[in-house]
CSV table of C-alpha atoms in Angstrom, one decimal:
chain,number,residue,atom,x,y,z
A,1,UNK,CA,35.6,-70.9,71.3
A,2,UNK,CA,34.4,-68.5,68.7
A,3,UNK,CA,34.3,-69.4,65.1
A,4,UNK,CA,37.4,-68.1,63.3
A,5,UNK,CA,36.8,-64.9,61.4
A,6,UNK,CA,37.2,-64.9,57.6
A,7,UNK,CA,39.8,-62.9,55.8
A,8,UNK,CA,39.2,-61.7,52.3
A,9,UNK,CA,42.3,-61.0,50.3
A,10,UNK,CA,42.2,-57.9,48.2
A,11,UNK,CA,42.2,-58.1,44.4
A,12,UNK,CA,44.7,-55.6,43.1
A,13,UNK,CA,43.1,-55.6,39.6
A,14,UNK,CA,39.5,-54.9,40.7
A,15,UNK,CA,37.9,-51.7,39.4
A,16,UNK,CA,36.8,-49.0,41.7
A,17,UNK,CA,33.3,-49.2,43.2
A,18,UNK,CA,30.4,-46.9,42.5
A,19,UNK,CA,29.0,-47.4,46.1
A,20,UNK,CA,28.1,-44.0,47.5
A,21,UNK,CA,30.1,-43.8,50.6
A,22,UNK,CA,30.9,-41.0,53.0
A,23,UNK,CA,33.0,-40.2,56.1
A,24,UNK,CA,31.9,-37.8,58.9
A,25,UNK,CA,34.8,-36.3,60.7
A,26,UNK,CA,38.2,-34.7,59.9
A,27,UNK,CA,40.5,-36.0,62.6
A,28,UNK,CA,43.4,-38.4,62.1
A,29,UNK,CA,41.3,-41.6,62.0
A,30,UNK,CA,38.7,-40.0,59.7
A,31,UNK,CA,41.5,-38.9,57.4
A,32,UNK,CA,42.9,-42.4,57.4
A,33,UNK,CA,39.5,-44.0,56.6
A,34,UNK,CA,39.1,-41.6,53.7
A,35,UNK,CA,42.5,-42.8,52.4
A,36,UNK,CA,41.4,-46.4,52.8
A,37,UNK,CA,38.2,-45.8,50.9
A,38,UNK,CA,39.7,-43.9,47.9
A,39,UNK,CA,41.7,-47.0,47.2
A,40,UNK,CA,38.5,-48.8,46.1
A,41,UNK,CA,35.8,-46.2,45.6
A,42,UNK,CA,35.5,-43.8,42.6
A,43,UNK,CA,34.3,-41.0,44.8
A,44,UNK,CA,34.3,-40.6,48.6
A,45,UNK,CA,32.0,-38.0,50.2
A,46,UNK,CA,33.7,-36.3,53.2
A,47,UNK,CA,31.9,-34.1,55.8
A,48,UNK,CA,34.6,-32.1,57.6
A,49,UNK,CA,34.4,-29.9,60.7
A,50,UNK,CA,34.2,-26.4,59.2
A,51,UNK,CA,34.8,-24.3,56.1
A,52,UNK,CA,38.4,-23.7,57.0
A,53,UNK,CA,39.2,-27.4,56.8
A,54,UNK,CA,37.2,-27.8,53.7
A,55,UNK,CA,38.9,-24.9,51.9
A,56,UNK,CA,42.3,-26.0,53.0
A,57,UNK,CA,41.8,-29.5,51.6
A,58,UNK,CA,40.4,-28.1,48.4
A,59,UNK,CA,43.4,-25.8,48.0
A,60,UNK,CA,46.2,-28.1,49.2
A,61,UNK,CA,44.9,-31.6,48.7
A,62,UNK,CA,45.5,-32.7,52.2
A,63,UNK,CA,44.1,-32.3,55.7
A,64,UNK,CA,45.7,-29.1,57.2
A,65,UNK,CA,45.9,-30.5,60.7
A,66,UNK,CA,46.0,-34.3,60.8
A,67,UNK,CA,48.0,-36.8,58.7
A,68,UNK,CA,49.2,-33.9,56.6
A,69,UNK,CA,51.5,-36.2,54.5
A,70,UNK,CA,48.4,-37.9,53.0
A,71,UNK,CA,47.7,-36.2,49.6
A,72,UNK,CA,44.3,-36.8,47.9
A,73,UNK,CA,43.3,-36.5,44.3
A,74,UNK,CA,40.4,-34.0,44.6
A,75,UNK,CA,38.6,-35.7,41.8
A,76,UNK,CA,38.0,-38.6,44.2
A,77,UNK,CA,36.5,-36.4,46.9
A,78,UNK,CA,33.3,-34.5,47.4
A,79,UNK,CA,33.8,-32.2,50.4
A,80,UNK,CA,31.0,-30.7,52.5
A,81,UNK,CA,30.4,-29.3,56.0
A,82,UNK,CA,26.8,-30.3,55.9
A,83,UNK,CA,26.0,-33.8,57.3
A,84,UNK,CA,22.6,-33.8,55.6
A,85,UNK,CA,24.2,-33.3,52.2
A,86,UNK,CA,26.5,-36.2,52.9
A,87,UNK,CA,23.8,-38.6,54.3
A,88,UNK,CA,21.4,-37.8,51.5
A,89,UNK,CA,24.1,-38.7,48.9
A,90,UNK,CA,25.5,-41.8,50.5
A,91,UNK,CA,24.5,-45.4,51.0
A,92,UNK,CA,27.2,-46.1,53.6
A,93,UNK,CA,28.1,-43.4,56.2
A,94,UNK,CA,31.2,-43.9,58.3
A,95,UNK,CA,31.1,-41.9,61.6
A,96,UNK,CA,34.6,-41.0,62.7
A,97,UNK,CA,34.3,-38.0,64.9
A,98,UNK,CA,35.5,-38.1,68.6
A,99,UNK,CA,32.7,-39.5,70.7
A,100,UNK,CA,32.3,-36.2,72.7
A,101,UNK,CA,31.4,-34.4,69.4
A,102,UNK,CA,29.1,-37.0,67.8
A,103,UNK,CA,25.8,-35.8,69.3
A,104,UNK,CA,26.5,-32.2,68.2
A,105,UNK,CA,27.0,-33.5,64.6
A,106,UNK,CA,24.1,-36.0,64.6
A,107,UNK,CA,21.6,-33.5,66.1
A,108,UNK,CA,21.9,-31.6,62.8
A,109,UNK,CA,20.7,-34.6,60.8
A,110,UNK,CA,17.2,-34.0,59.6
A,111,UNK,CA,17.2,-35.7,56.1
A,112,UNK,CA,15.9,-39.1,55.3
A,113,UNK,CA,18.3,-41.7,56.5
A,114,UNK,CA,16.1,-44.8,56.3
A,115,UNK,CA,17.9,-47.9,54.9
A,116,UNK,CA,21.3,-46.2,55.1
A,117,UNK,CA,24.2,-48.1,56.7
A,118,UNK,CA,25.9,-46.3,59.5
A,119,UNK,CA,29.4,-47.5,60.3
A,120,UNK,CA,30.9,-46.5,63.7
A,121,UNK,CA,34.7,-46.0,63.7
A,122,UNK,CA,34.3,-44.2,67.1
A,123,UNK,CA,36.0,-45.7,70.1
A,124,UNK,CA,34.3,-43.9,73.0
A,125,UNK,CA,31.2,-43.2,75.1
A,126,UNK,CA,28.7,-40.6,73.9
A,127,UNK,CA,28.5,-38.2,76.9
A,128,UNK,CA,24.9,-37.0,76.1
A,129,UNK,CA,23.5,-40.5,76.8
A,130,UNK,CA,26.4,-42.1,78.6
A,131,UNK,CA,26.3,-45.0,76.2
A,132,UNK,CA,28.0,-46.5,73.2
A,133,UNK,CA,27.4,-45.4,69.6
A,134,UNK,CA,25.4,-48.6,68.8
A,135,UNK,CA,22.8,-47.8,71.5
A,136,UNK,CA,22.9,-44.1,70.8
A,137,UNK,CA,22.0,-44.6,67.2
A,138,UNK,CA,19.3,-47.1,68.1
A,139,UNK,CA,17.6,-45.1,70.8
A,140,UNK,CA,18.0,-41.6,69.5
A,141,UNK,CA,17.6,-42.2,65.8
A,142,UNK,CA,15.8,-45.6,65.6
A,143,UNK,CA,18.7,-47.0,63.5
A,144,UNK,CA,18.5,-50.7,64.2
A,145,UNK,CA,21.5,-53.0,64.4
A,146,UNK,CA,20.8,-54.3,60.9
A,147,UNK,CA,21.7,-50.8,59.6
A,148,UNK,CA,24.8,-50.5,61.8
A,149,UNK,CA,28.3,-51.7,61.7
A,150,UNK,CA,31.4,-51.2,63.9
A,151,UNK,CA,35.0,-51.0,62.7
A,152,UNK,CA,37.6,-52.2,65.1
A,153,UNK,CA,41.4,-52.4,65.0
A,154,UNK,CA,44.2,-52.9,65.6
A,155,UNK,CA,44.9,-50.0,63.3
A,156,UNK,CA,46.7,-46.7,63.9
A,157,UNK,CA,45.9,-43.9,61.5
A,158,UNK,CA,49.6,-42.9,61.3
A,159,UNK,CA,50.5,-46.3,59.9
A,160,UNK,CA,47.7,-46.2,57.4
A,161,UNK,CA,49.1,-42.9,56.2
A,162,UNK,CA,52.4,-44.7,55.6
A,163,UNK,CA,50.6,-47.6,54.0
A,164,UNK,CA,52.0,-50.1,56.5
A,165,UNK,CA,50.0,-53.3,56.5
A,166,UNK,CA,47.1,-53.0,58.9
A,167,UNK,CA,44.2,-55.2,59.9
A,168,UNK,CA,40.6,-54.1,60.6
A,169,UNK,CA,37.5,-56.0,61.8
A,170,UNK,CA,34.1,-55.0,60.6
A,171,UNK,CA,31.2,-56.2,62.8
A,172,UNK,CA,27.7,-56.5,61.3
A,173,UNK,CA,24.5,-58.4,61.7
A,174,UNK,CA,24.0,-59.2,58.0
A,175,UNK,CA,26.5,-61.1,55.9
A,176,UNK,CA,25.6,-59.0,52.8
A,177,UNK,CA,26.5,-55.8,54.7
A,178,UNK,CA,29.8,-57.4,55.9
A,179,UNK,CA,30.8,-58.4,52.3
A,180,UNK,CA,30.0,-54.9,51.0
A,181,UNK,CA,32.1,-53.2,53.7
A,182,UNK,CA,35.0,-55.7,53.3
A,183,UNK,CA,35.0,-55.0,49.6
A,184,UNK,CA,35.3,-51.3,49.9
A,185,UNK,CA,37.9,-51.3,52.6
A,186,UNK,CA,40.2,-54.1,51.5
A,187,UNK,CA,43.4,-53.0,49.8
A,188,UNK,CA,47.1,-53.9,49.4
A,189,UNK,CA,47.7,-52.4,52.9
A,190,UNK,CA,44.4,-53.1,54.6
A,191,UNK,CA,43.2,-56.6,55.4
A,192,UNK,CA,39.6,-57.0,56.6
A,193,UNK,CA,38.1,-59.6,58.9
A,194,UNK,CA,34.4,-59.9,59.7
A,195,UNK,CA,32.5,-60.4,62.9
A,196,UNK,CA,28.9,-60.4,64.3
A,197,UNK,CA,29.9,-59.1,67.7
A,198,UNK,CA,28.9,-55.5,67.3
A,199,UNK,CA,28.6,-54.6,71.0
A,200,UNK,CA,31.7,-56.6,71.9
A,201,UNK,CA,33.8,-55.0,69.3
A,202,UNK,CA,32.6,-51.5,70.3
A,203,UNK,CA,33.1,-52.0,74.0
A,204,UNK,CA,36.5,-53.6,73.6
A,205,UNK,CA,37.7,-50.6,71.5
A,206,UNK,CA,36.6,-48.4,74.4
A,207,UNK,CA,38.1,-50.5,77.1
A,208,UNK,CA,41.5,-50.8,75.4
A,209,UNK,CA,41.8,-47.0,75.4
A,210,UNK,CA,41.4,-46.9,79.2
A,211,UNK,CA,43.9,-49.7,79.7
A,212,UNK,CA,46.3,-47.8,77.4
A,213,UNK,CA,46.2,-44.9,79.7
A,214,UNK,CA,47.2,-47.2,82.5
A,215,UNK,CA,50.1,-48.6,80.4
A,216,UNK,CA,51.2,-45.0,79.8
A,217,UNK,CA,51.0,-44.1,83.5
A,218,UNK,CA,53.1,-47.2,84.3
A,219,UNK,CA,55.7,-46.1,81.7
A,220,UNK,CA,55.8,-42.6,83.0
A,221,UNK,CA,56.3,-43.9,86.6
A,222,UNK,CA,59.3,-46.0,85.4
A,223,UNK,CA,57.8,-49.4,85.3
A,224,UNK,CA,59.4,-51.6,82.7
A,225,UNK,CA,58.4,-54.1,80.0
A,226,UNK,CA,58.1,-56.9,82.5
A,227,UNK,CA,55.4,-55.1,84.5
A,228,UNK,CA,53.6,-53.9,81.3
A,229,UNK,CA,53.4,-57.5,80.1
A,230,UNK,CA,51.7,-58.5,83.3
A,231,UNK,CA,49.5,-55.4,83.2
A,232,UNK,CA,48.2,-56.2,79.7
A,233,UNK,CA,47.7,-59.8,80.6
A,234,UNK,CA,45.4,-58.8,83.4
A,235,UNK,CA,43.8,-56.1,81.3
A,236,UNK,CA,42.6,-58.6,78.6
A,237,UNK,CA,41.0,-60.7,81.4
A,238,UNK,CA,39.3,-57.6,82.8
A,239,UNK,CA,38.0,-56.9,79.3
A,240,UNK,CA,36.6,-60.4,79.0
A,241,UNK,CA,34.9,-60.0,82.4
A,242,UNK,CA,33.3,-56.7,81.4
A,243,UNK,CA,32.2,-57.9,77.9
A,244,UNK,CA,30.5,-61.0,79.3
A,245,UNK,CA,28.6,-58.9,81.8
A,246,UNK,CA,27.4,-56.6,79.1
A,247,UNK,CA,26.6,-59.0,76.3
A,248,UNK,CA,27.3,-62.7,76.3
A,249,UNK,CA,28.4,-63.9,72.8
A,250,UNK,CA,30.6,-66.6,71.4
A,251,UNK,CA,33.7,-64.4,71.2
A,252,UNK,CA,37.4,-65.1,71.7
A,253,UNK,CA,39.1,-62.1,73.2
A,254,UNK,CA,42.5,-63.4,72.0
A,255,UNK,CA,41.5,-62.4,68.4
A,256,UNK,CA,43.0,-59.3,66.8
A,257,UNK,CA,39.9,-57.0,67.3
A,258,UNK,CA,40.2,-57.5,71.1
A,259,UNK,CA,43.7,-58.5,72.2
A,260,UNK,CA,45.5,-57.1,69.1
A,261,UNK,CA,43.8,-53.7,69.5
A,262,UNK,CA,44.7,-53.7,73.2
A,263,UNK,CA,48.3,-54.5,72.5
A,264,UNK,CA,48.9,-51.9,69.8
A,265,UNK,CA,47.2,-49.2,71.9
A,266,UNK,CA,49.0,-50.0,75.1
A,267,UNK,CA,52.5,-50.3,73.5
A,268,UNK,CA,52.6,-47.9,70.5
A,269,UNK,CA,54.1,-44.5,70.7
A,270,UNK,CA,51.4,-43.4,68.3
A,271,UNK,CA,48.7,-44.1,70.9
A,272,UNK,CA,47.3,-40.8,72.2
A,273,UNK,CA,45.8,-42.6,75.3
A,274,UNK,CA,49.1,-44.1,76.2
A,275,UNK,CA,50.7,-40.7,75.7
A,276,UNK,CA,48.2,-39.1,78.0
A,277,UNK,CA,48.9,-41.7,80.7
A,278,UNK,CA,52.6,-41.3,80.2
A,279,UNK,CA,52.3,-37.5,81.0
A,280,UNK,CA,50.3,-38.3,84.1
A,281,UNK,CA,52.9,-40.8,85.2
A,282,UNK,CA,55.6,-38.2,84.8
A,283,UNK,CA,53.8,-35.9,87.2
A,284,UNK,CA,51.5,-33.8,85.0
A,285,UNK,CA,48.1,-33.2,86.5
A,286,UNK,CA,45.2,-34.8,84.6
A,287,UNK,CA,44.0,-31.4,83.4
A,288,UNK,CA,47.4,-30.2,82.2
A,289,UNK,CA,48.1,-33.5,80.5
A,290,UNK,CA,44.8,-33.3,78.5
A,291,UNK,CA,45.4,-29.7,77.6
A,292,UNK,CA,48.9,-30.4,76.3
A,293,UNK,CA,47.6,-32.8,73.7
A,294,UNK,CA,46.1,-31.7,70.4
A,295,UNK,CA,44.0,-34.8,70.0
A,296,UNK,CA,41.2,-36.3,72.0
A,297,UNK,CA,42.2,-39.2,74.3
A,298,UNK,CA,38.9,-41.2,74.3
A,299,UNK,CA,39.9,-43.3,77.3
A,300,UNK,CA,39.7,-40.3,79.6
A,301,UNK,CA,36.0,-39.7,78.9
A,302,UNK,CA,35.2,-43.4,78.8
A,303,UNK,CA,36.8,-44.3,82.1
A,304,UNK,CA,34.0,-42.6,84.1
A,305,UNK,CA,31.2,-44.4,82.4
A,306,UNK,CA,32.9,-47.8,82.3
A,307,UNK,CA,33.8,-47.5,86.0
A,308,UNK,CA,30.2,-46.7,87.0
A,309,UNK,CA,28.9,-49.5,84.9
A,310,UNK,CA,31.3,-52.0,86.4
A,311,UNK,CA,30.2,-50.9,89.9
A,312,UNK,CA,26.5,-51.3,89.0
A,313,UNK,CA,27.2,-54.8,87.9
A,314,UNK,CA,29.4,-55.7,90.9
A,315,UNK,CA,32.5,-56.5,88.9
A,316,UNK,CA,36.0,-56.7,90.3
A,317,UNK,CA,38.2,-54.8,87.9
A,318,UNK,CA,41.2,-53.5,89.8
A,319,UNK,CA,42.8,-51.9,86.7
A,320,UNK,CA,39.7,-49.9,85.9
A,321,UNK,CA,39.3,-48.9,89.5
A,322,UNK,CA,42.9,-47.7,89.7
A,323,UNK,CA,42.7,-45.6,86.5
A,324,UNK,CA,39.4,-44.1,87.5
A,325,UNK,CA,40.8,-43.1,91.0
A,326,UNK,CA,43.7,-41.3,89.3
A,327,UNK,CA,41.7,-39.6,86.6
A,328,UNK,CA,38.5,-38.6,88.5
A,329,UNK,CA,39.3,-38.8,92.2
A,330,UNK,CA,42.7,-37.0,92.1
A,331,UNK,CA,44.5,-39.9,93.7
A,332,UNK,CA,48.3,-40.1,93.4
A,333,UNK,CA,49.4,-42.2,90.5
A,334,UNK,CA,52.5,-43.6,92.1
A,335,UNK,CA,50.7,-44.7,95.2
A,336,UNK,CA,47.7,-46.2,93.3
A,337,UNK,CA,50.0,-48.2,91.0
A,338,UNK,CA,52.0,-49.5,94.0
A,339,UNK,CA,48.7,-50.8,95.4
A,340,UNK,CA,47.7,-52.2,92.0
A,341,UNK,CA,50.9,-54.3,91.8
A,342,UNK,CA,49.7,-56.3,94.7
A,343,UNK,CA,46.5,-57.2,92.9
A,344,UNK,CA,47.9,-58.3,89.5
A,345,UNK,CA,49.1,-61.8,88.8
């Protein structure tokens, strides 16, 4: 049984921090993270996608495309479109772009990033290397795990925008790094936990997106709550099997960063992966379902890599197999889920 994670309560009277912190990305979760950080930091550096987004935020005080209801005091933001400008100015860099765009962004980084802390809020596989962010940063940029952290849920950006109480887990190697990150994220509506399971937290965040697509397919096909409960129960067991095959650690998959994140992503109407699956279950082709969404569903891109890894390791993961067959082999969703029902317990 894993040691219980610690929870540090926020201090509503604490002064704002001078820690130079920046966020790379301008999607919904990146915007939510900026909102979290401005609660505790005097200034947050923000590297956005292009000059249009930068200009719109500077003019209107909010992201023109995502979480538009979140208004920022521009005195608290330093906006840029140059990752080198942000990395040079910051001690902590939060990466919050969709995984399929990260390499395009990071390839532009040519400044000195030694001793910087890179925090991944990305929940997907990097296509360029077919691997997770932690390995990508280590192999491509020689950023060791001591200079990395992973942020895990359960936490939907939309609820952060509404300041509904949310919980995050930050996984680091060093206790000092963990304390620093907990301090700058904790607020009245964000509760932070700490973990040392960097790879486990990252892979679980990827897996839960794939399972959420399955939960959405089931919903679109007309399966009810009873089936979904069994589906999620089997999914958390598949997650545990996969995580143990990748990296054995004293983790408890019933904790919030694993099971909690799976539950909210599988059930919530805010979940883009569940919504993608729901469209497929209702009869959309995979291509048309993806095209109808204005946000990236990370689970689609991750399913290919996770399926192939599971086969290489000889794992029996019927849910992963089923979702892969629908997404990548063009199999009929109704027929595949009917077969799946005989393999769940």
